[in-house]
Coordinates of N, CA and C and ligand atoms in Angstrom, one line a residue:
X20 N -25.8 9.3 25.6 CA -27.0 9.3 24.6 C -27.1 10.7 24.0
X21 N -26.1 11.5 24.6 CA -26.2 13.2 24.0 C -26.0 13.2 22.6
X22 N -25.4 12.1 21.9 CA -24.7 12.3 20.1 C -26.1 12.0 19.9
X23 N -26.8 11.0 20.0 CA -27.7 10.5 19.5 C -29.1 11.3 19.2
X24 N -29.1 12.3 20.2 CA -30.6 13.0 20.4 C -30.1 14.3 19.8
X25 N -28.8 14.5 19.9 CA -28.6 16.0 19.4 C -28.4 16.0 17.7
X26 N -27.3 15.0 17.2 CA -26.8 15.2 15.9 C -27.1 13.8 15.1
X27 N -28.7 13.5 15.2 CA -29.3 12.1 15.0 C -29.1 12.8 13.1
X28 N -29.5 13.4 12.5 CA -29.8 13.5 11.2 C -28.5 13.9 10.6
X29 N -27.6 13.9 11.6 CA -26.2 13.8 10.5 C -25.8 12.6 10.7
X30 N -26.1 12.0 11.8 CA -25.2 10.6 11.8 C -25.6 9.7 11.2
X31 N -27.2 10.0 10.9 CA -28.0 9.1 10.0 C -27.0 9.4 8.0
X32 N -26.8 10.9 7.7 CA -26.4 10.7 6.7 C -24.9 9.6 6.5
X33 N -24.2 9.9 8.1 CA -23.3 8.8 7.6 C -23.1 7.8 8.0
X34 N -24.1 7.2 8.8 CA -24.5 5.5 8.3 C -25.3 5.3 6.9
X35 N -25.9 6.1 6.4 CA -26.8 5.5 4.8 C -25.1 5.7 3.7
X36 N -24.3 7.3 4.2 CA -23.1 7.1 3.4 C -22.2 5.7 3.5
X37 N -22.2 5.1 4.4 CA -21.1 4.0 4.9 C -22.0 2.4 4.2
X38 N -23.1 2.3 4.2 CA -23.8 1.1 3.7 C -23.5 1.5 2.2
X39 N -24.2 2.6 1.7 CA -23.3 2.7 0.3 C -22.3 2.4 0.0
X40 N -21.0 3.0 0.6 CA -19.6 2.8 0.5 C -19.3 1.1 0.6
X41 N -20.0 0.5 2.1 CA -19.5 -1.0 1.6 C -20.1 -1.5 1.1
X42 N -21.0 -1.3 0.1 CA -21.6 -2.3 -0.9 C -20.6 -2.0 -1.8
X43 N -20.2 -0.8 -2.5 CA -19.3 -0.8 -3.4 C -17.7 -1.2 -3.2
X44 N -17.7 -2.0 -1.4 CA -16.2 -2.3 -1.3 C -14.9 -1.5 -1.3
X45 N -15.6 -0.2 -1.2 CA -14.3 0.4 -0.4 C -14.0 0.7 0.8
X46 N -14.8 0.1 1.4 CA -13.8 0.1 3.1 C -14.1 -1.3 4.0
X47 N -13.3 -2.4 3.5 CA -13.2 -3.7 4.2 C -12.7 -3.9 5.3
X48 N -13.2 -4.4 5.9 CA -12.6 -5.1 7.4 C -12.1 -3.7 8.5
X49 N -13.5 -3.1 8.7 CA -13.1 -2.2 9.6 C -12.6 -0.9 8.9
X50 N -11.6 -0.7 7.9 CA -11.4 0.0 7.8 C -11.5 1.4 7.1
X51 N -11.4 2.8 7.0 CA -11.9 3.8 6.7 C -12.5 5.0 7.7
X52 N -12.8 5.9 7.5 CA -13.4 6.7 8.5 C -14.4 7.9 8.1
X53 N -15.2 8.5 8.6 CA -16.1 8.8 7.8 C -16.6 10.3 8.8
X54 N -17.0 11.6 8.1 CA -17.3 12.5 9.1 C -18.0 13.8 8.5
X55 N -18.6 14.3 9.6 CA -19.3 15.7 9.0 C -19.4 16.9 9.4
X56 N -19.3 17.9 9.2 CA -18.9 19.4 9.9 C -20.7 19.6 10.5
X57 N -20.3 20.0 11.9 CA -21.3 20.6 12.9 C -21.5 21.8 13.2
X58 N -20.3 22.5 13.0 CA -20.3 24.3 13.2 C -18.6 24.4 12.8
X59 N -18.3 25.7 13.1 CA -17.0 26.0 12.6 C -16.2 25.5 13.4
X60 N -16.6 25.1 14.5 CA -15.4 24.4 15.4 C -15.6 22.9 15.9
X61 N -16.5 22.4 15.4 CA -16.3 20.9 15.8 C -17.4 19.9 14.6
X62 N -17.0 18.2 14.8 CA -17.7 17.7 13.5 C -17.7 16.5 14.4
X63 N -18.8 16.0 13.6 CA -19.1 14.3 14.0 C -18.4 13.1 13.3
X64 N -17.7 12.7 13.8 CA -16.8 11.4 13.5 C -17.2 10.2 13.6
X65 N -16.8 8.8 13.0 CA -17.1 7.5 13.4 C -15.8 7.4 15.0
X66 N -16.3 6.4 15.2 CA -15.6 5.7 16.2 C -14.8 4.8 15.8
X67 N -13.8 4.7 16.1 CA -12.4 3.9 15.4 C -12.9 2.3 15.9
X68 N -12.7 1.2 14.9 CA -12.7 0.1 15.3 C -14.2 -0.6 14.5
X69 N -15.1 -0.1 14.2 CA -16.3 -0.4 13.9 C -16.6 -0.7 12.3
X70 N -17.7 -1.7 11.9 CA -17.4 -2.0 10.6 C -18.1 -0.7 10.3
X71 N -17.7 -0.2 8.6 CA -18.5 1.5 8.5 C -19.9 0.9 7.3
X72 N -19.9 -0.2 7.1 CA -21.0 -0.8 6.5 C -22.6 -0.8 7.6
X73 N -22.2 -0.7 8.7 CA -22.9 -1.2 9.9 C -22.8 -0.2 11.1
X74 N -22.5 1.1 10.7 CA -23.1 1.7 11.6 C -24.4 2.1 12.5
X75 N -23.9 2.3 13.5 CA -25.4 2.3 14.3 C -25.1 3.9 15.2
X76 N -26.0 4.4 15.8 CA -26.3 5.5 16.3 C -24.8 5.9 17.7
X77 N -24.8 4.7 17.7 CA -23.7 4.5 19.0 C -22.2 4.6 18.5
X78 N -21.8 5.1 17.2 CA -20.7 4.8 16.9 C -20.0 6.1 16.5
X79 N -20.4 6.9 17.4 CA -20.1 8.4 16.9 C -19.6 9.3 18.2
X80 N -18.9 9.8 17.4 CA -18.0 10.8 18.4 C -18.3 12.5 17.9
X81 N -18.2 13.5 18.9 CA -18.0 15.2 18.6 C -16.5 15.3 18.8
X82 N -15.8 15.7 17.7 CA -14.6 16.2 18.2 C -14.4 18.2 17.8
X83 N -13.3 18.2 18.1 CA -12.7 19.8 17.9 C -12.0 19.5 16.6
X84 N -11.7 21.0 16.0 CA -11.0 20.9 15.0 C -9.3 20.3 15.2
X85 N -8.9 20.5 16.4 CA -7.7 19.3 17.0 C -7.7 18.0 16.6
X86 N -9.4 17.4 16.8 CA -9.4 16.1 16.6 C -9.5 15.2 18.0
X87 N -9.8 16.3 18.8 CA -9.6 15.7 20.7 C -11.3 15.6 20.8
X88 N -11.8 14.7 21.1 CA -13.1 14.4 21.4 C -14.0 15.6 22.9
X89 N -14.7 15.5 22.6 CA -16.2 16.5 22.9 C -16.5 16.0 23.8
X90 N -17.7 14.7 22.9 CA -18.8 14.1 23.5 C -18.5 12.7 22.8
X91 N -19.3 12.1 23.4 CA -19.2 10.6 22.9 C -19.8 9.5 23.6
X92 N -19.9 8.1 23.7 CA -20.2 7.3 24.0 C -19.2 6.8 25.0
X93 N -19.3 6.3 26.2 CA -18.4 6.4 27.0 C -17.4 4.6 26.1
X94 N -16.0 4.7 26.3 CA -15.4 3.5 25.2 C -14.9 3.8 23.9
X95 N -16.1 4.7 23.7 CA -15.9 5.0 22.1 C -14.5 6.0 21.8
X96 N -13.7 5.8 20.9 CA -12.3 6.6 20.8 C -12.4 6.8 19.3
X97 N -12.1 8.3 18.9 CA -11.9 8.5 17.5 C -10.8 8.3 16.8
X98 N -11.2 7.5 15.3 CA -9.5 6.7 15.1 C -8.5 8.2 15.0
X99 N -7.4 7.8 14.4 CA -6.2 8.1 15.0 C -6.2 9.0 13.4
X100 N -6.9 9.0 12.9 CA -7.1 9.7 11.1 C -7.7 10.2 11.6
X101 N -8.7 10.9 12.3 CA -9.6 11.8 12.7 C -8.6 13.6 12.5
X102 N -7.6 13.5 12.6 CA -7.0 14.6 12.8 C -7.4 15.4 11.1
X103 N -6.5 14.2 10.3 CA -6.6 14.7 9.0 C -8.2 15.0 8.3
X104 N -9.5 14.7 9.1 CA -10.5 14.8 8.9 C -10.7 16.6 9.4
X105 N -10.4 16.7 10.0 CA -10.6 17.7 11.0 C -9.8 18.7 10.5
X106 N -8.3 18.5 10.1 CA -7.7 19.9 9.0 C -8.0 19.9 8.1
X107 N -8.7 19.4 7.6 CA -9.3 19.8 6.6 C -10.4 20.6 6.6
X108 N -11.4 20.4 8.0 CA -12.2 21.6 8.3 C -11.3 22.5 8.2
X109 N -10.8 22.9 9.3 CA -10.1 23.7 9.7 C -9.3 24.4 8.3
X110 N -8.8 24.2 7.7 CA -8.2 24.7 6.0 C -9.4 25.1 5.1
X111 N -10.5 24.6 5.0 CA -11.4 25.2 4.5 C -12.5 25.2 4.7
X112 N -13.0 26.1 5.6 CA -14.0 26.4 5.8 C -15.5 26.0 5.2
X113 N -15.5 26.3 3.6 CA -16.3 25.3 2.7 C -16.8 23.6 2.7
X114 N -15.5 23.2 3.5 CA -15.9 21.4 3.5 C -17.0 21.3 4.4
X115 N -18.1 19.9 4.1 CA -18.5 19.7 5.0 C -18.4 18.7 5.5
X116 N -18.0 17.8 4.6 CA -18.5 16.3 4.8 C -16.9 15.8 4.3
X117 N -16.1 14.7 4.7 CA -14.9 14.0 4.6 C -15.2 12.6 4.3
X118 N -15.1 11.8 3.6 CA -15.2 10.4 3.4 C -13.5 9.9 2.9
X119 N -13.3 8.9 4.3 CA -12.0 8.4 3.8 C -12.3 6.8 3.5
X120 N -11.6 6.3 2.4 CA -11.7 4.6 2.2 C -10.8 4.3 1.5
X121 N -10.8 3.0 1.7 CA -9.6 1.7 1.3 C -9.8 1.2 0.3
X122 N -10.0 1.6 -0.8 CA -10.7 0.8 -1.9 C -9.7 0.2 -2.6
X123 N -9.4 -0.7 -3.7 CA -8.2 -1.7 -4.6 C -7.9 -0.7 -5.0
X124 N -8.7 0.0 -5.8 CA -8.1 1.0 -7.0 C -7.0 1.9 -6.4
X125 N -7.6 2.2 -5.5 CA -7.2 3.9 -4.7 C -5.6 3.5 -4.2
X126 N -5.8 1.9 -3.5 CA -4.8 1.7 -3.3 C -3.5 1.3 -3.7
X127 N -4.1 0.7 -4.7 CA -2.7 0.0 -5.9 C -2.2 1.5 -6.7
X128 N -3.0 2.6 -7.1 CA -2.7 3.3 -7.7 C -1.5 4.1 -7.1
X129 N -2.6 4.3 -5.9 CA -1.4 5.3 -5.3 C -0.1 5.1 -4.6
X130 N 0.3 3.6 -5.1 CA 1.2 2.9 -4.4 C 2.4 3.1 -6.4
X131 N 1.6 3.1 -7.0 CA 2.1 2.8 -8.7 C 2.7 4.3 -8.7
X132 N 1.7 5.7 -8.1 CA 2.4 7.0 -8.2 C 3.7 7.1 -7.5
X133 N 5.2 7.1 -8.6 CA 6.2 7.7 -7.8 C 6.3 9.2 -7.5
X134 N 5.6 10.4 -8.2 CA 5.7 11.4 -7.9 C 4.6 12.3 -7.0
X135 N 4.8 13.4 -6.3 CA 3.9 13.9 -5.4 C 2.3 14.5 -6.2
X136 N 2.0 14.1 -7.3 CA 0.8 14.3 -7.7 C 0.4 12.7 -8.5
X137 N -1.0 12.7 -8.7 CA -1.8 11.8 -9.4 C -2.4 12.7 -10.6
X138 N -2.3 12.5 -11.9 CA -2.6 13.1 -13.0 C -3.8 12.3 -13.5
X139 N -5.2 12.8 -14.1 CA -6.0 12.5 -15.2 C -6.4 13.2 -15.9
X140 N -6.9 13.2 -16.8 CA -6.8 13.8 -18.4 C -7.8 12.9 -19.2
X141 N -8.7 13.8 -20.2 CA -9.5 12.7 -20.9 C -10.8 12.1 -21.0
X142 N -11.0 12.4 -19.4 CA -12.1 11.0 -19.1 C -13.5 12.2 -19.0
X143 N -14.5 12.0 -19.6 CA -15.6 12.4 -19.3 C -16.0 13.0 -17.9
X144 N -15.6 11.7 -16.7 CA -16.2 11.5 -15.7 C -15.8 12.4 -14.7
X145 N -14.6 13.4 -15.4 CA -14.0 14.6 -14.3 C -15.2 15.6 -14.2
X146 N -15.6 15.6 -15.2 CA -17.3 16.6 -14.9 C -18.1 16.2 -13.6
X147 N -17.9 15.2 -12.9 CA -18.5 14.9 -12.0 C -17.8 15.8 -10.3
X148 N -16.8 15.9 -10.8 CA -15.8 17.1 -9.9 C -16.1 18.4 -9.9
X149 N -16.4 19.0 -8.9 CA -16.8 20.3 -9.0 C -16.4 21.0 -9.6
X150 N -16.3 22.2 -10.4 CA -15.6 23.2 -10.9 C -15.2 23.0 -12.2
X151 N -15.7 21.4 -12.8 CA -14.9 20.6 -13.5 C -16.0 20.8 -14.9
X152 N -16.0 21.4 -16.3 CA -17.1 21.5 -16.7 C -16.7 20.6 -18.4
X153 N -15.3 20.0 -18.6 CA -14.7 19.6 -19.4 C -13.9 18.3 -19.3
X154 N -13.4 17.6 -20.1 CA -12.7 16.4 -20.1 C -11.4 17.1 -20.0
X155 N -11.7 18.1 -20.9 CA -9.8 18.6 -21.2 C -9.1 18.7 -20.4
X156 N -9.5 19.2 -19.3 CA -8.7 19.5 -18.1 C -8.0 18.5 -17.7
X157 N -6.6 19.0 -17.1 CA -5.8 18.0 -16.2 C -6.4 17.8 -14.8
X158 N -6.5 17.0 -14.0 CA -7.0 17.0 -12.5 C -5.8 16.3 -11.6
X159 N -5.7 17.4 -11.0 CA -4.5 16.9 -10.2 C -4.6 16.6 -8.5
X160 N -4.1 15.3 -8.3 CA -4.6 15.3 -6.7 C -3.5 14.7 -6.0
X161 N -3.3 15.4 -4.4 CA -1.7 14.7 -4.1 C -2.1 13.7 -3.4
X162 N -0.5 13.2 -3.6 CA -0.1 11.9 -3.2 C 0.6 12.2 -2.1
X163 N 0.4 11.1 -0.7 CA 1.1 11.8 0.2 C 1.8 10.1 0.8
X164 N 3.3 10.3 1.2 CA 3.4 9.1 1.5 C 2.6 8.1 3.1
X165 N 2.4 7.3 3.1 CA 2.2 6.8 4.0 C 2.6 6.7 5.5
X166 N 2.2 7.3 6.6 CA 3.1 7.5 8.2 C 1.8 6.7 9.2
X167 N 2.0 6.7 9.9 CA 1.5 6.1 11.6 C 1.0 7.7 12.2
X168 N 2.2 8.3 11.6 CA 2.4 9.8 12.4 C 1.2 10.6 12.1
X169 N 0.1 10.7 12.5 CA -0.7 11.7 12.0 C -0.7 13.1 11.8
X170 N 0.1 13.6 13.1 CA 0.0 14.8 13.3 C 1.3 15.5 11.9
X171 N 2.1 14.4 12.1 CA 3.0 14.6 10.7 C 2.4 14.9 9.4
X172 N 1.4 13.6 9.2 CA 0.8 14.0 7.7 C -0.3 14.9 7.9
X173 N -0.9 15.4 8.6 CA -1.8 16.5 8.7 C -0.7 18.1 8.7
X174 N 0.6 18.1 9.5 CA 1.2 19.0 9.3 C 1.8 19.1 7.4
X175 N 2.3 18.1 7.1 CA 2.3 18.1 5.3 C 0.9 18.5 4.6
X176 N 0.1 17.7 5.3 CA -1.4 18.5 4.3 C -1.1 19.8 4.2
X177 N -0.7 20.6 5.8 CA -1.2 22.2 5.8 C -0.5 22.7 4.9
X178 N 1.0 22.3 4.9 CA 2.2 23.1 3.9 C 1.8 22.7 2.6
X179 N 1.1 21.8 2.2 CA 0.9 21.6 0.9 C -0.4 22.4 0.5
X180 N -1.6 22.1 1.2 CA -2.1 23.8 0.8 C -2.4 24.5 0.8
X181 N -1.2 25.4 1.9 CA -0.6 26.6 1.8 C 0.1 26.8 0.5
X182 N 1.0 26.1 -0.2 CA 1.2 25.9 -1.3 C 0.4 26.2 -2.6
X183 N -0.8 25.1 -2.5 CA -1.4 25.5 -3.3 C -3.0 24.5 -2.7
X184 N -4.1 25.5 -2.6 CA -5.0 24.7 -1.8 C -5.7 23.3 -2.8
X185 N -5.9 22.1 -2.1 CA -6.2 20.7 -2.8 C -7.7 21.1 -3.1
X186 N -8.2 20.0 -4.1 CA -9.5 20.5 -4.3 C -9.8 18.7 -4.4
X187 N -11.1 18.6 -4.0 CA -11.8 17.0 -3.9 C -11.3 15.9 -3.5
X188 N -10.1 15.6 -3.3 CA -9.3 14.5 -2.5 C -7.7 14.4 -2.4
X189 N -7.3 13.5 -1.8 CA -5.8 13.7 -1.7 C -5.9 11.9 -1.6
X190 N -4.4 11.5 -2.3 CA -4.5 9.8 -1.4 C -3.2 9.8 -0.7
X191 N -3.1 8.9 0.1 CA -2.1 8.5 0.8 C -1.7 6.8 0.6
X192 N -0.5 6.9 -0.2 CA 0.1 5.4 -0.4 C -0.1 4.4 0.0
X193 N -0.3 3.6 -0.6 CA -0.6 2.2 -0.2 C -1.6 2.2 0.8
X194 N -2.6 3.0 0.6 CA -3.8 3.3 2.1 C -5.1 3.8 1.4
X195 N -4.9 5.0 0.8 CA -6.5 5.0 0.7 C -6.8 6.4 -0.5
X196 N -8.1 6.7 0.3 CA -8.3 8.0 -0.4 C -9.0 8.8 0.3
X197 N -8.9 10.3 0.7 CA -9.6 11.2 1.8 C -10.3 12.2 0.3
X198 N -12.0 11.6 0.4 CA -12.3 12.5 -0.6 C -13.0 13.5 0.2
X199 N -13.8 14.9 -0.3 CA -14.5 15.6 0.5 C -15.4 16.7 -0.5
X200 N -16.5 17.3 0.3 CA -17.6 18.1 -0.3 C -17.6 19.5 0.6
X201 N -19.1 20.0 -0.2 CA -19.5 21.2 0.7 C -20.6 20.3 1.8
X202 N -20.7 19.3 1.4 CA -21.9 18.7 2.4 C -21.7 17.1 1.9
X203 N -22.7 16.1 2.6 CA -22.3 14.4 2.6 C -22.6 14.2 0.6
X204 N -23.8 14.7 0.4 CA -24.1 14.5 -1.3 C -22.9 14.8 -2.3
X205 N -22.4 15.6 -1.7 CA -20.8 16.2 -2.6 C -19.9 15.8 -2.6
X206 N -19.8 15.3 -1.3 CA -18.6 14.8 -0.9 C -18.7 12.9 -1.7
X207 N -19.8 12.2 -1.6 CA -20.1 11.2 -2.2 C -20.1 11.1 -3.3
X208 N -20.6 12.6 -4.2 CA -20.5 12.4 -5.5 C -19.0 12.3 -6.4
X209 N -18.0 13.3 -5.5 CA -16.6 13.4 -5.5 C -16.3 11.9 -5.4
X210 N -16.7 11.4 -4.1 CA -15.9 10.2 -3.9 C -15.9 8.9 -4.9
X211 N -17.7 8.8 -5.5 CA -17.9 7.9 -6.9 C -17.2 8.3 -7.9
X212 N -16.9 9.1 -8.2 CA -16.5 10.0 -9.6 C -15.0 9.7 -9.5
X213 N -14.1 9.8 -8.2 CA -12.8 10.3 -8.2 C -12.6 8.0 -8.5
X214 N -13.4 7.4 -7.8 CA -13.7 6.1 -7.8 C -13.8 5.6 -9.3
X215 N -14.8 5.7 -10.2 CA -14.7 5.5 -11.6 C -13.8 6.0 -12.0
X216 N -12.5 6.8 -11.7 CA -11.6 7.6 -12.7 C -10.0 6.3 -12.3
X217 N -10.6 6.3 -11.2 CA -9.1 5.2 -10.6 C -9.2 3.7 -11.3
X218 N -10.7 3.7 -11.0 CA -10.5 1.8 -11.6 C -10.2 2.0 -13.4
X219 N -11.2 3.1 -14.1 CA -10.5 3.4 -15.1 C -9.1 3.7 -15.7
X220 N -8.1 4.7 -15.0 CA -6.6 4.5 -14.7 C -6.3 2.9 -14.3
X221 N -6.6 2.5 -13.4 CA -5.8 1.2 -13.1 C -5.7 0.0 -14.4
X222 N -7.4 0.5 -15.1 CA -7.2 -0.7 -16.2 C -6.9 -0.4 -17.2
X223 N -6.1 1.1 -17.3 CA -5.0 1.7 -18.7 C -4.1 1.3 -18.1
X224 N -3.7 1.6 -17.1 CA -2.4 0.6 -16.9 C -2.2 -1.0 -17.0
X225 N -3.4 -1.5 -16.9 CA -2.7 -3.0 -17.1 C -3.0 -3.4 -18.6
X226 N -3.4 -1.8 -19.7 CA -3.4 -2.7 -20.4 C -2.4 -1.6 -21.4
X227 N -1.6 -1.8 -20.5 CA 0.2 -1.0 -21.0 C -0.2 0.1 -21.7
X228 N -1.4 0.8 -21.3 CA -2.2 2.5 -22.0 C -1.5 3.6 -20.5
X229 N -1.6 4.9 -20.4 CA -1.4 5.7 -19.9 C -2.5 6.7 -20.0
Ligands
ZN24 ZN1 -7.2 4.7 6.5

């Protein structure tokens, strides 16, 4: 009962984030994962397995920036994405909040990208991206292929950037989309915005536009 009495008002923000999220249908049948920065060395996570539409107070885990669990509910296990939640604290210090989901768009898209970035250009709606005060701009976000291997694609996140550091989301092929903020509001607002920009791309593509 220690998650519950200690980090009740962040777990509250990500159960009201997760009822949002599945009403808009991006994380069906279980899947997605959802989390929040606690201090510089550890964050509150969902619990792997649980619908994220219907969280309850019981569905939350403390892990380390490893991603190796704290505290928890005794059963409760953090999914196996929790890693890539967690280097991303750890890479930038600024994030607070991580929202990952399964949504059509996110998915078909990033399955349609053959090369290691996703490009948009154009759209009004990139103003809704931080830093973002124009249409003109390119916005670029990587594409990472698809593994089981977490520790793998978490080790690619770091080299990629080290490279050159990601700003508001990254997707992973045929899976999803890991958006993120300085806090749950930001990270949500990122995640609608990066959301309207995909179903918009998806329906230039089917209507043979670019
Ligand atoms: Zn996933």
């Amino acid at each position: 009962m220690v998650v519950i009495v200690r980090f009740k008002v962040h777990a509250q923000q990500i159960i009201e984030a997760g009822r949002w999220i599945d009403q808009q249908g991006w994380c069906p049948a279980t899947g997605g994962n959802f989390s929040i920065r606690l201090d510089a060395s550890s964050a509150l996570v969902t619990a792997s397995g649980c619908h994220k539409g219907h969280l309850t107070d019981d569905d939350f885990l403390v892990v380390n920036l490893d991603g190796e669990p704290l505290e928890g509910h005794a059963g409760r296990k953090p999914s196996a994405e929790t890693l890539l939640h967690t280097r991303l604290y750890a890479l930038d210090t600024r994030i607070g909040a991580v929202l990952h989901t399964h949504s059509v768009a996110s998915t078909v898209l990033s399955r349609l990208e053959s090369s290691d970035w996703f490009e948009l250009s154009g759209y009004e709606m990139q103003k809704s991206l931080s830093g973002n005060a124009t249409h003109d701009e390119t916005i670029r976000l990587a594409v990472f292929d698809n593994t089981q291997d977490m520790t793998s694609l978490a080790d690619q996140l770091s080299a990629r950037w080290t490279d050159q550091p990601l700003q508001w989301g990254f997707l992973v092929s045929g899976h999803g989309l890991y958006a993120w903020g300085r806090d749950m509001q930001e990270a949500r607002r990122h995640l609608e915005g990066l959301e309207f920009l995909f179903a918009c791309a998806l329906e230039m593509r089917r209507l043979g536009a670019n």
